[in-house]
XYZ file of C-alpha atoms in Angstrom:
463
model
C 25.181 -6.108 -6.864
C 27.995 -3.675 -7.753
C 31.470 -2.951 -6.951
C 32.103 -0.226 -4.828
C 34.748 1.131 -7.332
C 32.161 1.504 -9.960
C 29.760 3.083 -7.527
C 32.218 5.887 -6.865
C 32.671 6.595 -10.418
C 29.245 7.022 -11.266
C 28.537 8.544 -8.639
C 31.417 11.105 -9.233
C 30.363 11.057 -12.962
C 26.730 12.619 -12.006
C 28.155 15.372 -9.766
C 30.204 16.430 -12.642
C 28.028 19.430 -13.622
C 26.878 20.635 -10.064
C 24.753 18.463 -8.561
C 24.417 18.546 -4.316
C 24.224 14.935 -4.361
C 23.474 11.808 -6.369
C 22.252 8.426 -5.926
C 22.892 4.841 -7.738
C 19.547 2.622 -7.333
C 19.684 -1.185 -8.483
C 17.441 -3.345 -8.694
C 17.223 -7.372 -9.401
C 13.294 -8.451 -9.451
C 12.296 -12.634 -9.723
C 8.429 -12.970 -9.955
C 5.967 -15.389 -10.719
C 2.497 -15.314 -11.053
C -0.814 -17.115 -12.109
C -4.163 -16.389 -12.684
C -7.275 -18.745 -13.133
C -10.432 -17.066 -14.602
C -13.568 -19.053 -15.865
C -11.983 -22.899 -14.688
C -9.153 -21.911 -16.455
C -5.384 -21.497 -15.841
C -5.042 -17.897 -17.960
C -1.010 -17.187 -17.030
C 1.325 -18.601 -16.086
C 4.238 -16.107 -16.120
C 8.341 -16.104 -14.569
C 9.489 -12.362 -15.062
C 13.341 -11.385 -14.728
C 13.990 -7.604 -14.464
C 16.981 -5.992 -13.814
C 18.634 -2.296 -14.129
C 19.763 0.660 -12.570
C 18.842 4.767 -11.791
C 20.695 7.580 -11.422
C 19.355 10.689 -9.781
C 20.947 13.649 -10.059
C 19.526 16.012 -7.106
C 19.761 19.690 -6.951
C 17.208 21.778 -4.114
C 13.744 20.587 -4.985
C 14.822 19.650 -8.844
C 16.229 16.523 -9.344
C 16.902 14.748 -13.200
C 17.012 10.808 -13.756
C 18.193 8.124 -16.178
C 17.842 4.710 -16.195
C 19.428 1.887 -18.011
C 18.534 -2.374 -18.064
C 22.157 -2.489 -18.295
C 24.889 -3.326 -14.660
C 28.171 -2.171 -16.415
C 30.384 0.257 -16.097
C 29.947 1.579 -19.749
C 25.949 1.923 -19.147
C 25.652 3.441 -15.526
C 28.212 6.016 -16.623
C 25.755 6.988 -19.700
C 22.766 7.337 -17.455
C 25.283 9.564 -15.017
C 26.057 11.591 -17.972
C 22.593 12.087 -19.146
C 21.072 12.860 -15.529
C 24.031 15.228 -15.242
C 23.599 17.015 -18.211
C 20.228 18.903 -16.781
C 22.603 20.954 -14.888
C 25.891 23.210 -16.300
C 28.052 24.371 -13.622
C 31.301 23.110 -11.984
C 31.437 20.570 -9.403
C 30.321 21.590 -6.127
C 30.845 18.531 -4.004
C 32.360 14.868 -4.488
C 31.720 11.682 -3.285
C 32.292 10.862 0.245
C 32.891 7.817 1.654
C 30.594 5.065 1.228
C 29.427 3.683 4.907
C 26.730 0.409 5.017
C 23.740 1.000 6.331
C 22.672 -2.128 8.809
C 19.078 -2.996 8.552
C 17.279 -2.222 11.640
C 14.319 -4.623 10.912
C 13.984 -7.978 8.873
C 10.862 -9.877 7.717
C 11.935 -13.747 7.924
C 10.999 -15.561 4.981
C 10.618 -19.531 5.647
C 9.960 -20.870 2.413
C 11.427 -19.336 -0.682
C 8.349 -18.789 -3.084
C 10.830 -19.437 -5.920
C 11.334 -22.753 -5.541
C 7.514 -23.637 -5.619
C 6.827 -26.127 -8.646
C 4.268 -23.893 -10.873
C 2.245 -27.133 -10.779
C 1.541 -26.417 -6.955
C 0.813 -22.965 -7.988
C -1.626 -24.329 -10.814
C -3.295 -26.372 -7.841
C -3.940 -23.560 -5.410
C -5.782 -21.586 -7.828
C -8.081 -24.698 -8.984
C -8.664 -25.390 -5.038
C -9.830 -22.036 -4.438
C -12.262 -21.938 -7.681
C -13.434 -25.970 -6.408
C -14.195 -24.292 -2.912
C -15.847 -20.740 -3.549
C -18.290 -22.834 -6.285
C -18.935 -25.555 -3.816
C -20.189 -22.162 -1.593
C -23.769 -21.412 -3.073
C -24.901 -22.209 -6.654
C -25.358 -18.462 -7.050
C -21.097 -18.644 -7.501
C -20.841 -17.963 -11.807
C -17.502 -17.023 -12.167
C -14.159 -17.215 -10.275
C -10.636 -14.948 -11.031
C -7.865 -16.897 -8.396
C -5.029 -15.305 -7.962
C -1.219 -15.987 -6.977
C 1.587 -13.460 -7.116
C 5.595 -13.735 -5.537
C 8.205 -11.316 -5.841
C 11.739 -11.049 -4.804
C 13.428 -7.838 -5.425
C 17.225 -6.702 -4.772
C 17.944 -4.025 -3.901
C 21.243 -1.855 -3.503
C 21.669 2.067 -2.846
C 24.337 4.166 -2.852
C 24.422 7.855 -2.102
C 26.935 10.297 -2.732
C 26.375 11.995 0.886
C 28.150 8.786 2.041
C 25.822 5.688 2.724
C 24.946 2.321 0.854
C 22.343 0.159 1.575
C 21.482 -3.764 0.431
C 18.194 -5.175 1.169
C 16.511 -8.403 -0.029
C 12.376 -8.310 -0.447
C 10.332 -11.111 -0.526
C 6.334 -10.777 -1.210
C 3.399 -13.157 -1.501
C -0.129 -12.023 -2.431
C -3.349 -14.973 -3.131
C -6.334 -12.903 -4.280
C -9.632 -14.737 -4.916
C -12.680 -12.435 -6.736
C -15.764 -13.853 -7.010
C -19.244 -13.461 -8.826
C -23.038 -14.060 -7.707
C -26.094 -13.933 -9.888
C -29.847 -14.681 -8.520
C -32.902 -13.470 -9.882
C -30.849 -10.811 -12.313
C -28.849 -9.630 -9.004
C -24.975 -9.395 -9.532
C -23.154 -9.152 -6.635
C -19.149 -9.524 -6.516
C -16.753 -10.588 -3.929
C -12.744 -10.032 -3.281
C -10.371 -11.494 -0.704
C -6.575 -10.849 -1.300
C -4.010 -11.157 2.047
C -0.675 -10.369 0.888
C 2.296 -10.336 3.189
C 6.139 -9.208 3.157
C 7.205 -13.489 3.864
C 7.234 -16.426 1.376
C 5.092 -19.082 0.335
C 4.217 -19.936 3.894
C 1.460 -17.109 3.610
C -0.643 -19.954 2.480
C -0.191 -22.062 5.395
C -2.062 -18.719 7.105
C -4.437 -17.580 4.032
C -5.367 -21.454 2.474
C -6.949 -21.107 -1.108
C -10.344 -22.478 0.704
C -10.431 -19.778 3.612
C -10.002 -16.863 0.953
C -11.975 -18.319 -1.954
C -14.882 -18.515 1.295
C -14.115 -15.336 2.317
C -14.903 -13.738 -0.949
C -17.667 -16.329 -1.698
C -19.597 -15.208 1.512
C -19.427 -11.578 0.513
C -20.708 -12.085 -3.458
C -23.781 -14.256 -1.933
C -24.632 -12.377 1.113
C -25.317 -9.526 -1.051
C -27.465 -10.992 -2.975
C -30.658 -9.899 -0.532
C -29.782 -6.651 -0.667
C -31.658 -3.570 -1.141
C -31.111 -0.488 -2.316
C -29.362 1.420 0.132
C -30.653 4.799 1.587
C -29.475 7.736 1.106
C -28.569 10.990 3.753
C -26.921 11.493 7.046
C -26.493 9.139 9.172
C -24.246 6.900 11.848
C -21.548 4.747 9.887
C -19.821 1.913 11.363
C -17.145 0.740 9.554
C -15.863 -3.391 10.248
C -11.882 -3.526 11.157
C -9.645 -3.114 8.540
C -11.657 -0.938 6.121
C -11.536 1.895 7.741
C -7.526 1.904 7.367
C -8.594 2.149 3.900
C -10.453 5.031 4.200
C -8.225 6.483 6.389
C -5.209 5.915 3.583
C -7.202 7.352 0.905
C -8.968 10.217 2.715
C -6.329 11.505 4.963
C -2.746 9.359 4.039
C -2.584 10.621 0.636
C -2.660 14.576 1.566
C -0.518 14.308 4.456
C 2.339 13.133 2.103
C 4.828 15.848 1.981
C 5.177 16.290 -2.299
C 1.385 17.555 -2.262
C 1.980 19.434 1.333
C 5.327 21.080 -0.254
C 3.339 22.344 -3.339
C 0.240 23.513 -1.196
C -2.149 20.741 -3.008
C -2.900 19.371 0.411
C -5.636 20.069 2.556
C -3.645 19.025 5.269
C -0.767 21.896 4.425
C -0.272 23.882 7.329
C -2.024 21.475 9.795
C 0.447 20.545 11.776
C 0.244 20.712 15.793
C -3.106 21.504 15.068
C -6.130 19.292 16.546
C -8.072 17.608 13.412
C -9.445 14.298 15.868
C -10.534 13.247 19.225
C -8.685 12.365 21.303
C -8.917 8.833 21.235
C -7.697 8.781 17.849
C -3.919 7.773 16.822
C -2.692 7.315 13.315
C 0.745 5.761 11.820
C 2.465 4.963 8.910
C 5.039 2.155 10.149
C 7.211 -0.010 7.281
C 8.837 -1.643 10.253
C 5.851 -3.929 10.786
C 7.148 -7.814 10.879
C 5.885 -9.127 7.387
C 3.331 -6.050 6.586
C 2.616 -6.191 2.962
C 3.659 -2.495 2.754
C 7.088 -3.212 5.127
C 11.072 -3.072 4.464
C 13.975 -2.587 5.767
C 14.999 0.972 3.929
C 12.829 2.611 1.611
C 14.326 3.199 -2.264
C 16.118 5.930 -1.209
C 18.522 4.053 1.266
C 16.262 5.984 4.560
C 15.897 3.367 7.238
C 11.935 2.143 8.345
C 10.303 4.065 10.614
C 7.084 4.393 12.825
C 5.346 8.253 12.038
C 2.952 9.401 14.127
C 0.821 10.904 11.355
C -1.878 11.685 14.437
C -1.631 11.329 18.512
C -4.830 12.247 20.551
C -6.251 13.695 17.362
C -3.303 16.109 16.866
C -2.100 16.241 13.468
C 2.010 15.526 14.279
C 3.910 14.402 11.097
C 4.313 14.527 7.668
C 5.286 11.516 5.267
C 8.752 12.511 3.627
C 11.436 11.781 0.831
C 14.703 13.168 0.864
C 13.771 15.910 -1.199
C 10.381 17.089 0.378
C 12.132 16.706 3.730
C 14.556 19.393 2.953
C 12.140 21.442 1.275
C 10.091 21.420 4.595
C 12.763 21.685 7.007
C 11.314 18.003 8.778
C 12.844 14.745 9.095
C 13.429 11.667 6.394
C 10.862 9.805 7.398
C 11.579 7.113 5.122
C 8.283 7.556 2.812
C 10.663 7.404 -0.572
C 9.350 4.931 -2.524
C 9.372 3.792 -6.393
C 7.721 1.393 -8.336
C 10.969 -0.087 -10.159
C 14.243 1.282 -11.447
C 12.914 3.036 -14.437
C 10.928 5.395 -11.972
C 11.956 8.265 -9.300
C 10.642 7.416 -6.456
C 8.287 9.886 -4.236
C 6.931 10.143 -1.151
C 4.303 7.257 -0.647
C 2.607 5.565 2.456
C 3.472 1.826 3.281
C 1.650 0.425 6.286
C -1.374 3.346 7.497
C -2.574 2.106 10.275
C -5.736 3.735 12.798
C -4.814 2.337 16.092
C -7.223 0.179 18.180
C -9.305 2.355 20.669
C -10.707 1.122 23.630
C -14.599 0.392 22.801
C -16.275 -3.168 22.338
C -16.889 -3.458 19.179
C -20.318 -5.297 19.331
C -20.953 -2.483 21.905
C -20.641 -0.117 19.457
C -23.230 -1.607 17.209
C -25.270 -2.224 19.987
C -25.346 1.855 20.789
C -25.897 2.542 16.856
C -30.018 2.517 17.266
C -29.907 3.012 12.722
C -27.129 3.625 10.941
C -24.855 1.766 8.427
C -22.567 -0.957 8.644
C -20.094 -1.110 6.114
C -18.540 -4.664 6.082
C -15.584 -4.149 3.269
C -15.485 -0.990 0.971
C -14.028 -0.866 -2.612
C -13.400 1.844 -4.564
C -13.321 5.310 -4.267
C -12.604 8.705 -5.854
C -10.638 11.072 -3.282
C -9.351 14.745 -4.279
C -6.607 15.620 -1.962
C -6.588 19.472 -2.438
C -10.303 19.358 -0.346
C -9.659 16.098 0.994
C -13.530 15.027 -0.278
C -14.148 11.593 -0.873
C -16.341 9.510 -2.053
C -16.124 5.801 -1.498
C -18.529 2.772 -2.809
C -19.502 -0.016 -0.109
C -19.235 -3.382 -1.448
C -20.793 -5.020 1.354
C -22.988 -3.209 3.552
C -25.882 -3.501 5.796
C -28.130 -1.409 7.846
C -28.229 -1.363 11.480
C -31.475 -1.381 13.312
C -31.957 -1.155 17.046
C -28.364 -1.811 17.499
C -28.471 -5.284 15.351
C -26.793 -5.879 11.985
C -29.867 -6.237 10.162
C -30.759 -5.721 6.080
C -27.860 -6.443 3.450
C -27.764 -2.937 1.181
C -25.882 -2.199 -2.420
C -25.248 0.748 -4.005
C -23.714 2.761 -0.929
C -21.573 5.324 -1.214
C -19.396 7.233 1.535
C -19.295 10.761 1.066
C -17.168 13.573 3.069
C -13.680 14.611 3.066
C -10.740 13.618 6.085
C -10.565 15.961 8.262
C -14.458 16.029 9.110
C -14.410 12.695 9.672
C -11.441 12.170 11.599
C -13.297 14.802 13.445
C -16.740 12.527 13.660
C -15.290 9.442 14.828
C -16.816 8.830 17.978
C -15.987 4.893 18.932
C -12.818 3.544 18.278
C -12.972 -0.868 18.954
C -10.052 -2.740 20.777
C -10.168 -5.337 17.704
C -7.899 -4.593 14.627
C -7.668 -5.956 11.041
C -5.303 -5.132 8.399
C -6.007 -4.918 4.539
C -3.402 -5.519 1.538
C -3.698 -3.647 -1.786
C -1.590 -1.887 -4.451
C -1.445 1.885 -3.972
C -1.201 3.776 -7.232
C 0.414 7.252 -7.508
C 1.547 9.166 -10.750
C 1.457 5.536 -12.577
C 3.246 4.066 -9.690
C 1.836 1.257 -7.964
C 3.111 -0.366 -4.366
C 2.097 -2.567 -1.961
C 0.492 -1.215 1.053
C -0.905 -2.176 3.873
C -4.123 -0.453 5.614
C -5.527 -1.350 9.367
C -7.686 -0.347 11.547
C -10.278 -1.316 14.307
C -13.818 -1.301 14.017
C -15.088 2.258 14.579
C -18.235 4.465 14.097
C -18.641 7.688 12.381
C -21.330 9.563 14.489
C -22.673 11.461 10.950
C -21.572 11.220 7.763
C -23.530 11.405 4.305
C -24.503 8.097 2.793
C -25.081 7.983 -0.949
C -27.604 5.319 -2.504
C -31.090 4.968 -4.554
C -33.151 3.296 -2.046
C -34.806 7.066 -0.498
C -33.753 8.799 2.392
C -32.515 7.441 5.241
């Protein structure tokens, strides 16, 4: 999206006062989005975003500027302005600018730009028509349609530039059930790194059904128990739990600063054996997937955990340094105006080697969480505690009773410790991950698997 030439000069221009090395980050983001609440078509909205960074990086300090402006006149002011946290004479210049070939792509068969927003207006009114049509408990439906495409270029004074083109697609359907003064809600929302052909996969009907199913089934419920007990968790949420619990403290800003409970853990044996975690952005079309992160690194596969071993940390350029480990690639940023730090992209728990209805089967009482939602995770302790949006009890090794009000309660390590059934399936689940006001799209997976003991929150007396 830039010249070279005018790379080089800012560039040069922010390693005027002593800098080790800078960075140019542009970006050029197209989205469109729509939301249907209450019958409704709410927005309707065609964003155009564009503008630059420049980071100015000394050690572990680093100072940044940003402007909405691509010329010469305004990068060279945000050089000057990231520059002027440091006073010294130039230490290094610009070397020479190399392009970095992507290593991975994520095809993209139908540009999501070119939909008419009349089609768009249509999905949204065909999922609300089919999660209604579910159960006449269904009172209120929020559909959901999001598309992104964001360009991005990189340039780095230590000699590399990178250009990548992103393309995401997200249809999120949330639902809610009333019976008998019972309120039970529902979500579905696959999102994938590809264009509008995610909906030839994810139709409005199967999510709206999805979510639908979830709202009414709850209705039943009971109170859930409360104490210790076995927890299986369904495939795919426990690559939530695994992102929130464990991701977030094994990325390398809160290991640098000792706000981890994972600092100093590595090489050390946290799981069994039969457990293996990643974090891989190289996944074809993962929600959380590119070709370089936003600071030019190429995607990579970590091995966050192999046989239970805790094995790498997720890095930026700066923490990477700081720890004397490799870029893994983990630099990420919610837009131009932001720096970007280290963040997770697709966490995955890899598939074990159990059946999964065998694992039930061997659960005599325990708790089956279907899908959890939100949670509240400290990362210093690593203590969670996470609510189950659908959930049932298990009773002589059958999915039995439907149960609100659960809550999962521990912290990561003792439960990576706990896990004692890992299932050959695997799911993935798409969200936003938010960070110091940042949010990005992730990806978590995971098969089904069972927590021998773990504390269950809930108002319906002890387990």
């Amino acid at each position: 999206m830039l010249d070279d030439a005018v790379v080089r000069q800012v560039l040069a221009a922010a390693l005027a006062t002593g800098g080790e090395w800078a960075e140019v980050y542009v970006e050029d983001r197209l989205s469109h989005s729509i939301r249907l609440d209450d019958r409704k078509v709410e927005e309707l909205v065609t964003g155009r975003d564009r503008g630059a960074g420049v980071r100015v990086v000394r050690g572990t300090s680093s100072a940044y500027a940003y402007t909405n402006r691509l010329d010469l006149d305004a990068l060279a002011e945000a050089a000057r302005i990231a520059s002027a946290a440091l006073r010294e004479d130039r230490r290094v210049e610009v070397r020479d600018l190399r392009r970095r070939i992507p290593g991975v792509t994520h095809p993209v068969k139908t540009d999501p730009s070119a939909v008419e927003r009349t089609t768009l207006a249509e999905l949204v009114r065909r999922a609300d028509d089919e999660a209604r049509g579910y159960d006449p408990a269904v009172t209120q439906v929020t559909a959901g349609y999001g598309d992104v495409r964001q360009r991005v270029s990189i340039a780095n004074s230590e000699g590399f530039t990178t250009d990548e083109e992103r393309v995401r697609t997200r249809f999120t359907v949330q639902v809610v059930a009333v019976r008998d003064g019972v309120v039970q809600t529902g979500f579905d929302g696959p999102g994938r790194s590809m264009g509008f052909e995610l909906l030839e996969e994810f139709p409005p009907e199967l999510v709206a059904r999805r979510a639908a199913e979830r709202a009414v089934a709850m209705l039943a419920s009971q109170p859930a128990p409360a104490g210790q007990m076995p927890v299986v968790i369904a495939a795919g949420n426990g690559g939530v739990l695994f992102h929130e619990s464990s991701g977030h403290g094994m990325e390398a800003d809160l290991v640098a600063k000792e706000a981890s409970v994972y600092t100093g853990k590595q090489g050390k044996k946290i799981g069994v054996s039969a457990f293996n975690g990643v974090d891989d952005a190289t996944v074809e079309g993962g929600y959380g997937s590119f070709a370089f992160d936003d600071e030019g690194t190429p995607a990579q596969r970590t091995v966050m955990f192999e046989a239970g071993v805790c094995t790498s940390y997720l890095t930026d350029l700066i923490r990477a340094r700081q720890l004397g480990q490799p870029a893994s690639g983990n630099g990420r940023r919610q837009s131009y105006t932001d720096v970007p730090i280290p963040r997770m992209t697709n966490t995955y728990v890899l598939a074990g080697t159990d059946d999964p209805e065998e694992i039930i089967r061997q659960t005599k009482r325990g708790l089956y969480a279907k899908s959890l939602g939100g949670g509240q995770v400290n990362p210093v302790t690593g203590e969670f505690v996470f609510g189950v949006v659908e959930g049932y009890l298990i009773e002589d090794g059958q999915v039995a009773t439907p149960v609100r009000g659960a809550n999962l309660v521990g912290d990561g390590p003792s439960v990576i410790a706990a896990i004692d059934a890992l299932g050959d399936d695997f799911s993935v689940k798409e969200g936003v991950c938010g960070k110091e006001g940042q949010g990005v799209p992730v990806g978590n997976g995971a098969p089904t698997l069972r927590i021998a003991q773990m504390t269950v929150g809930g108002t319906g007396g002890s387990a």
